[in-house]
Tab-separated table of N, CA and C in Angstrom:
chain	number	residue	atom	x	y	z
A	1	MET	N	-77.194	41.220	-17.871
A	1	MET	CA	-78.301	41.923	-18.531
A	1	MET	C	-78.103	41.237	-20.173
A	2	LEU	N	-76.858	41.505	-20.442
A	2	LEU	CA	-76.273	41.349	-21.914
A	2	LEU	C	-76.396	39.695	-22.114
A	3	LYS	N	-75.968	38.827	-21.127
A	3	LYS	CA	-75.859	37.406	-21.163
A	3	LYS	C	-77.368	36.995	-21.316
A	4	ASN	N	-78.310	37.598	-20.645
A	4	ASN	CA	-79.644	37.021	-20.551
A	4	ASN	C	-80.211	37.298	-22.196
A	5	HIS	N	-79.861	38.722	-22.764
A	5	HIS	CA	-80.433	38.752	-24.146
A	5	HIS	C	-79.674	37.824	-25.097
A	6	ASP	N	-78.534	37.402	-24.758
A	6	ASP	CA	-77.787	36.696	-25.745
A	6	ASP	C	-78.483	35.013	-25.574
A	7	ASN	N	-79.039	34.638	-24.649
A	7	ASN	CA	-79.639	33.347	-24.509
A	7	ASN	C	-80.873	33.609	-25.074
A	8	ARG	N	-81.662	34.624	-24.764
A	8	ARG	CA	-82.820	34.677	-25.686
A	8	ARG	C	-82.812	34.584	-27.149
A	9	LEU	N	-81.668	35.267	-27.747
A	9	LEU	CA	-81.320	35.238	-29.277
A	9	LEU	C	-81.249	33.887	-29.639
A	10	GLN	N	-80.155	33.265	-28.867
A	10	GLN	CA	-80.099	31.984	-29.116
A	10	GLN	C	-81.182	30.975	-29.382
A	11	THR	N	-82.178	31.269	-28.173
A	11	THR	CA	-83.494	30.590	-28.297
A	11	THR	C	-84.312	30.867	-29.496
A	12	SER	N	-84.523	32.105	-30.027
A	12	SER	CA	-85.179	32.338	-30.912
A	12	SER	C	-84.404	31.882	-32.468
A	13	VAL	N	-83.200	31.715	-32.315
A	13	VAL	CA	-82.579	31.064	-33.514
A	13	VAL	C	-83.158	29.838	-33.639
A	14	PHE	N	-82.827	29.209	-32.301
A	14	PHE	CA	-83.052	27.975	-32.328
A	14	PHE	C	-84.628	27.410	-32.803
A	15	GLU	N	-85.302	28.226	-32.139
A	15	GLU	CA	-86.814	28.159	-32.444
A	15	GLU	C	-87.092	28.240	-34.320
A	16	SER	N	-86.289	29.222	-34.574
A	16	SER	CA	-86.623	29.311	-36.042
A	16	SER	C	-85.923	28.339	-36.827
A	17	TRP	N	-84.984	27.760	-36.518
A	17	TRP	CA	-84.274	26.532	-37.033
A	17	TRP	C	-85.175	25.371	-36.883
A	18	LYS	N	-85.949	25.155	-36.001
A	18	LYS	CA	-86.587	23.934	-35.640
A	18	LYS	C	-87.885	24.214	-36.825
A	19	CYS	N	-88.431	25.272	-36.587
A	19	CYS	CA	-89.369	25.884	-37.611
A	19	CYS	C	-89.006	25.539	-39.068
A	20	PHE	N	-87.951	26.005	-39.314
A	20	PHE	CA	-87.507	25.772	-40.932
A	20	PHE	C	-87.294	24.102	-41.152
A	21	ARG	N	-86.691	23.401	-39.938
A	21	ARG	CA	-86.592	22.224	-40.185
A	21	ARG	C	-87.914	21.328	-40.684
A	22	ILE	N	-89.034	21.644	-39.920
A	22	ILE	CA	-90.230	21.165	-40.062
A	22	ILE	C	-90.857	21.384	-41.634
A	23	HIS	N	-90.489	22.810	-41.942
A	23	HIS	CA	-91.104	23.197	-42.914
A	23	HIS	C	-90.355	22.566	-44.191
A	24	ALA	N	-88.985	22.292	-44.110
A	24	ALA	CA	-88.219	21.652	-45.037
A	24	ALA	C	-88.599	20.277	-45.310
A	25	GLU	N	-88.952	19.542	-44.179
A	25	GLU	CA	-89.466	18.229	-44.255
A	25	GLU	C	-90.614	18.065	-44.970
A	26	TRP	N	-91.794	19.220	-44.374
A	26	TRP	CA	-92.913	19.036	-45.240
A	26	TRP	C	-92.817	19.386	-46.374
A	27	TYR	N	-92.041	20.177	-46.930
A	27	TYR	CA	-91.678	20.582	-48.325
A	27	TYR	C	-91.274	19.340	-49.291
A	28	ARG	N	-90.345	18.553	-48.556
A	28	ARG	CA	-89.867	17.430	-49.119
A	28	ARG	C	-91.012	16.307	-49.614
A	29	LEU	N	-91.480	16.105	-48.302
A	29	LEU	CA	-92.790	15.263	-48.606
A	29	LEU	C	-93.726	15.707	-49.749
A	30	GLN	N	-94.233	17.015	-49.705
A	30	GLN	CA	-94.918	17.708	-50.728
A	30	GLN	C	-94.231	17.292	-52.191
A	31	MET	N	-93.007	17.617	-52.253
A	31	MET	CA	-92.333	17.166	-53.574
A	31	MET	C	-92.374	15.837	-53.895
A	32	MET	N	-92.212	14.861	-53.028
A	32	MET	CA	-92.415	13.352	-53.288
A	32	MET	C	-93.917	13.050	-53.795
A	33	VAL	N	-94.772	13.773	-52.929
A	33	VAL	CA	-96.334	13.500	-53.275
A	33	VAL	C	-96.534	13.959	-54.745
A	34	MET	N	-95.897	15.278	-55.216
A	34	MET	CA	-96.156	15.815	-56.328
A	34	MET	C	-95.589	15.175	-57.396
A	35	GLU	N	-94.616	14.281	-57.079
A	35	GLU	CA	-94.041	13.674	-58.169
A	35	GLU	C	-94.962	12.449	-58.672
A	36	GLU	N	-95.778	11.880	-57.541
A	36	GLU	CA	-96.666	10.782	-57.864
A	36	GLU	C	-97.943	11.167	-58.466
A	37	LEU	N	-98.356	12.503	-58.088
A	37	LEU	CA	-99.593	13.020	-58.815
A	37	LEU	C	-99.314	13.771	-59.995
A	38	SER	N	-100.140	13.954	-60.711
A	38	SER	CA	-99.959	15.006	-61.880
A	38	SER	C	-100.156	16.237	-61.319
A	39	ILE	N	-99.327	17.178	-61.857
A	39	ILE	CA	-99.157	18.833	-61.310
A	39	ILE	C	-100.771	19.327	-61.340
A	40	GLN	N	-101.664	19.078	-62.389
A	40	GLN	CA	-103.070	19.667	-62.172
A	40	GLN	C	-103.579	19.123	-60.950
A	41	ASP	N	-103.538	17.924	-60.691
A	41	ASP	CA	-104.144	17.301	-59.338
A	41	ASP	C	-103.433	18.053	-58.172
A	42	TYR	N	-102.329	18.194	-58.232
A	42	TYR	CA	-101.489	18.865	-57.123
A	42	TYR	C	-102.158	20.202	-56.980
A	43	SER	N	-102.155	20.966	-57.912
A	43	SER	CA	-102.712	22.322	-57.843
A	43	SER	C	-104.107	22.332	-57.537
A	44	LYS	N	-104.959	21.616	-57.645
A	44	LYS	CA	-106.376	21.397	-57.436
A	44	LYS	C	-106.397	21.163	-56.087
A	45	GLN	N	-105.686	20.221	-55.446
A	45	GLN	CA	-105.665	19.986	-54.128
A	45	GLN	C	-105.102	21.057	-53.341
A	46	HIS	N	-103.985	21.630	-53.640
A	46	HIS	CA	-103.480	22.890	-52.997
A	46	HIS	C	-104.341	23.855	-52.719
A	47	SER	N	-105.207	24.183	-53.847
A	47	SER	CA	-106.197	25.373	-53.584
A	47	SER	C	-107.185	24.946	-52.645
A	48	GLU	N	-107.626	23.560	-52.875
A	48	GLU	CA	-108.802	23.120	-51.699
A	48	GLU	C	-108.251	23.335	-50.361
A	49	ASN	N	-106.867	22.953	-50.196
A	49	ASN	CA	-106.327	22.996	-48.971
A	49	ASN	C	-106.084	24.613	-48.365
A	50	CYS	N	-105.859	25.362	-49.317
A	50	CYS	CA	-105.840	26.860	-48.947
A	50	CYS	C	-107.409	27.054	-48.591
A	51	GLU	N	-108.200	26.804	-49.322
A	51	GLU	CA	-109.558	27.313	-49.041
A	51	GLU	C	-110.102	26.675	-47.558
A	52	MET	N	-109.586	25.445	-47.346
A	52	MET	CA	-109.878	24.796	-45.799
A	52	MET	C	-109.170	25.793	-44.943
A	53	LEU	N	-108.096	25.951	-44.955
A	53	LEU	CA	-107.158	26.858	-44.277
A	53	LEU	C	-107.794	28.243	-43.780
A	54	ILE	N	-108.441	28.794	-45.019
A	54	ILE	CA	-108.846	30.175	-44.806
A	54	ILE	C	-110.194	29.993	-43.963
A	55	GLN	N	-110.835	28.833	-44.275
A	55	GLN	CA	-112.233	28.705	-43.473
A	55	GLN	C	-112.129	28.767	-42.022
A	56	LEU	N	-110.896	27.771	-41.627
A	56	LEU	CA	-110.450	27.877	-40.257
A	56	LEU	C	-110.102	29.338	-39.704
C-alpha cells in the first residue's frame, strides 16, 4: 500500500518536473524573442495571445 503511494508520488513529481522543464524552455525562448522585439511590441503580442487563448 505504502509502496504504491510512493510510486504515485514519484510519478507526480516527475510529471511536474517535465512540465516545469517545458515552461522553462518556453520562457527562455520568449526572453530571446523579447530581446529582438521592442518591449511594447512584445506586450501587444502578449495581450493578443491572451485574447486568443481566452477565445479558445
